[in-house]
mmCIF file of C-alpha atoms in Angstrom:
data_model
loop_
_atom_site.group_PDB
_atom_site.id
_atom_site.type_symbol
_atom_site.label_atom_id
_atom_site.label_comp_id
_atom_site.label_asym_id
_atom_site.label_seq_id
_atom_site.Cartn_x
_atom_site.Cartn_y
_atom_site.Cartn_z
ATOM 1 C CA ARG A 1 0.044 -0.206 -0.255
ATOM 2 C CA LYS A 2 1.311 3.361 -0.847
ATOM 3 C CA LEU A 3 1.731 5.865 1.880
ATOM 4 C CA ILE A 4 0.055 9.216 1.834
ATOM 5 C CA ASN A 5 2.406 11.954 1.191
ATOM 6 C CA CYS A 6 0.421 14.841 0.722
ATOM 7 C CA ASP A 7 -2.194 16.882 2.879
ATOM 8 C CA LEU A 8 -4.062 18.660 0.530
ATOM 9 C CA HIS A 9 -6.683 19.845 3.050
ATOM 10 C CA ASP A 10 -4.133 21.604 4.809
ATOM 11 C CA GLY A 11 -2.091 23.207 1.750
ATOM 12 C CA ALA A 12 -0.194 23.015 -1.273
ATOM 13 C CA CYS A 13 1.860 19.847 -1.320
ATOM 14 C CA VAL A 14 5.509 20.036 -2.956
ATOM 15 C CA GLN A 15 7.777 17.461 -4.285
ATOM 16 C CA ARG A 16 10.886 17.835 -6.718
ATOM 17 C CA VAL A 17 11.921 16.395 -10.228
ATOM 18 C CA GLY A 18 15.494 17.090 -11.111
ATOM 19 C CA ASP A 19 15.639 20.830 -10.757
ATOM 20 C CA THR A 20 11.998 21.817 -10.457
ATOM 21 C CA ASP A 21 9.864 21.918 -7.399
ATOM 22 C CA ILE A 22 6.427 20.931 -8.522
ATOM 23 C CA ILE A 23 3.841 22.567 -6.623
ATOM 24 C CA LEU A 24 -0.074 21.288 -6.226
ATOM 25 C CA GLU A 25 -3.020 22.861 -4.621
ATOM 26 C CA VAL A 26 -6.437 21.837 -4.634
ATOM 27 C CA THR A 27 -9.298 23.723 -3.760
ATOM 28 C CA PRO A 28 -12.057 24.352 -2.397
ATOM 29 C CA LYS A 29 -11.307 23.028 0.710
ATOM 30 C CA PRO A 30 -11.620 20.744 2.443
ATOM 31 C CA VAL A 31 -11.163 18.245 -0.782
ATOM 32 C CA ARG A 32 -14.134 16.277 -1.196
ATOM 33 C CA ALA A 33 -15.374 13.698 -3.774
ATOM 34 C CA MET A 34 -18.221 14.322 -6.209
ATOM 35 C CA LYS A 35 -17.592 18.196 -6.446
ATOM 36 C CA ASP A 36 -15.940 20.222 -9.063
ATOM 37 C CA LEU A 37 -12.233 20.733 -7.915
ATOM 38 C CA VAL A 38 -9.329 23.373 -9.243
ATOM 39 C CA PHE A 39 -5.958 21.549 -9.559
ATOM 40 C CA SER A 40 -3.173 24.058 -9.707
ATOM 41 C CA VAL A 41 0.031 23.288 -10.517
ATOM 42 C CA THR A 42 3.204 25.763 -10.242
ATOM 43 C CA LEU A 43 6.811 24.605 -11.527
ATOM 44 C CA SER A 44 9.393 26.714 -10.110
ATOM 45 C CA GLY A 45 13.093 26.066 -10.167
ATOM 46 C CA LYS A 46 15.738 26.081 -13.152
ATOM 47 C CA GLY A 47 13.910 23.386 -15.128
ATOM 48 C CA GLU A 48 12.782 24.696 -18.478
ATOM 49 C CA SER A 49 9.226 25.048 -19.022
ATOM 50 C CA PRO A 50 7.757 22.252 -20.686
ATOM 51 C CA LYS A 51 7.195 22.270 -24.479
ATOM 52 C CA SER A 52 3.837 20.459 -24.071
ATOM 53 C CA LEU A 53 1.002 21.118 -21.333
ATOM 54 C CA PRO A 54 1.280 18.685 -18.067
ATOM 55 C CA TYR A 55 -1.802 16.666 -17.163
ATOM 56 C CA ILE A 56 -2.981 15.078 -14.251
ATOM 57 C CA ASP A 57 -4.167 11.414 -13.926
ATOM 58 C CA LEU A 58 -6.412 10.733 -10.731
ATOM 59 C CA GLY A 59 -7.104 7.370 -9.605
ATOM 60 C CA MET A 60 -6.576 4.895 -6.629
ATOM 61 C CA PRO A 61 -3.490 3.271 -5.473
ATOM 62 C CA ALA A 62 -5.397 0.191 -4.252
ATOM 63 C CA MET A 63 -8.023 -0.077 -7.521
ATOM 64 C CA LYS A 64 -7.798 0.203 -11.049
ATOM 65 C CA MET A 65 -10.013 2.876 -12.039
ATOM 66 C CA GLY A 66 -11.099 4.239 -15.748
ATOM 67 C CA PRO A 67 -9.473 7.177 -17.055
ATOM 68 C CA ASN A 68 -10.100 10.518 -15.084
ATOM 69 C CA GLN A 69 -7.867 12.883 -16.411
ATOM 70 C CA VAL A 70 -7.466 16.799 -15.578
ATOM 71 C CA ALA A 71 -6.305 18.384 -18.667
ATOM 72 C CA LEU A 72 -4.262 21.806 -17.444
ATOM 73 C CA LYS A 73 -4.219 25.239 -19.049
ATOM 74 C CA THR A 74 -1.364 27.955 -18.782
ATOM 75 C CA THR A 75 -2.421 30.487 -16.408
ATOM 76 C CA GLY A 76 1.301 32.184 -16.455
ATOM 77 C CA PRO A 77 4.777 31.501 -16.616
ATOM 78 C CA GLY A 78 5.011 28.157 -15.056
ATOM 79 C CA THR A 79 1.702 27.946 -13.533
ATOM 80 C CA TYR A 80 -1.182 25.883 -14.981
ATOM 81 C CA GLU A 81 -4.880 24.840 -13.823
ATOM 82 C CA GLY A 82 -7.713 22.508 -14.704
ATOM 83 C CA THR A 83 -10.760 21.334 -13.144
ATOM 84 C CA GLY A 84 -11.598 17.456 -12.349
ATOM 85 C CA VAL A 85 -13.956 15.549 -10.065
ATOM 86 C CA ILE A 86 -12.776 12.894 -7.614
ATOM 87 C CA VAL A 87 -15.760 10.280 -7.746
ATOM 88 C CA ARG A 88 -16.926 8.611 -4.695
ATOM 89 C CA CYS A 89 -15.668 4.685 -4.532
ATOM 90 C CA PRO A 90 -18.026 2.395 -3.879
ATOM 91 C CA SER A 91 -15.599 0.566 -1.661
ATOM 92 C CA GLY A 92 -15.557 3.493 0.869
ATOM 93 C CA LYS A 93 -11.665 3.893 0.402
ATOM 94 C CA ARG A 94 -10.737 7.568 0.522
ATOM 95 C CA THR A 95 -7.171 7.313 -0.392
ATOM 96 C CA TRP A 96 -6.482 8.976 -4.125
ATOM 97 C CA PHE A 97 -3.553 9.969 -5.731
ATOM 98 C CA ALA A 98 -2.744 12.631 -8.671
ATOM 99 C CA ASN A 99 -0.261 11.585 -11.012
ATOM 100 C CA LEU A 100 1.428 14.668 -12.818
ATOM 101 C CA VAL A 101 2.643 14.226 -15.912
ATOM 102 C CA ILE A 102 5.145 16.507 -17.295
ATOM 103 C CA PRO A 103 5.814 15.477 -21.174
ATOM 104 C CA GLU A 104 9.663 15.594 -21.745
ATOM 105 C CA SER A 105 10.517 15.838 -17.770
ATOM 106 C CA GLY A 106 8.694 13.155 -15.925
ATOM 107 C CA GLU A 107 6.058 12.636 -13.485
ATOM 108 C CA VAL A 108 5.253 12.824 -9.869
ATOM 109 C CA GLU A 109 2.631 11.330 -7.678
ATOM 110 C CA PHE A 110 0.763 13.100 -4.928
ATOM 111 C CA ILE A 111 -1.150 10.468 -2.667
ATOM 112 C CA PHE A 112 -3.604 12.201 -0.559
ATOM 113 C CA ASP A 113 -7.182 11.504 1.418
ATOM 114 C CA VAL A 114 -10.470 13.106 -0.067
ATOM 115 C CA ILE A 115 -13.540 13.271 2.061
ATOM 116 C CA TYR A 116 -17.121 11.624 1.302
#
């Protein structure tokens, strides 16, 4: 079982890939299932801006889910935003991941709990 590495209810989460800090913020708080959520991503550091737009794959570590992708659009230099919905899992499990894919650079996984 993958361990939660991000408390999105408390604030933004940061992970590092190469020379870049990747910051994920989800609003509104607390992060709830079945609501429109805004996913904000900031890339800061010495890395170049990606040539293609990053995107987020949402899923559950313990289950195979259908595709649930958040398309991000540029909101400024190194900042991106998109809207997505985390669905309620019939199992009652609440641990989800947001796998941020940065084309040409790699990916990073934020694992967090949601509220049902």
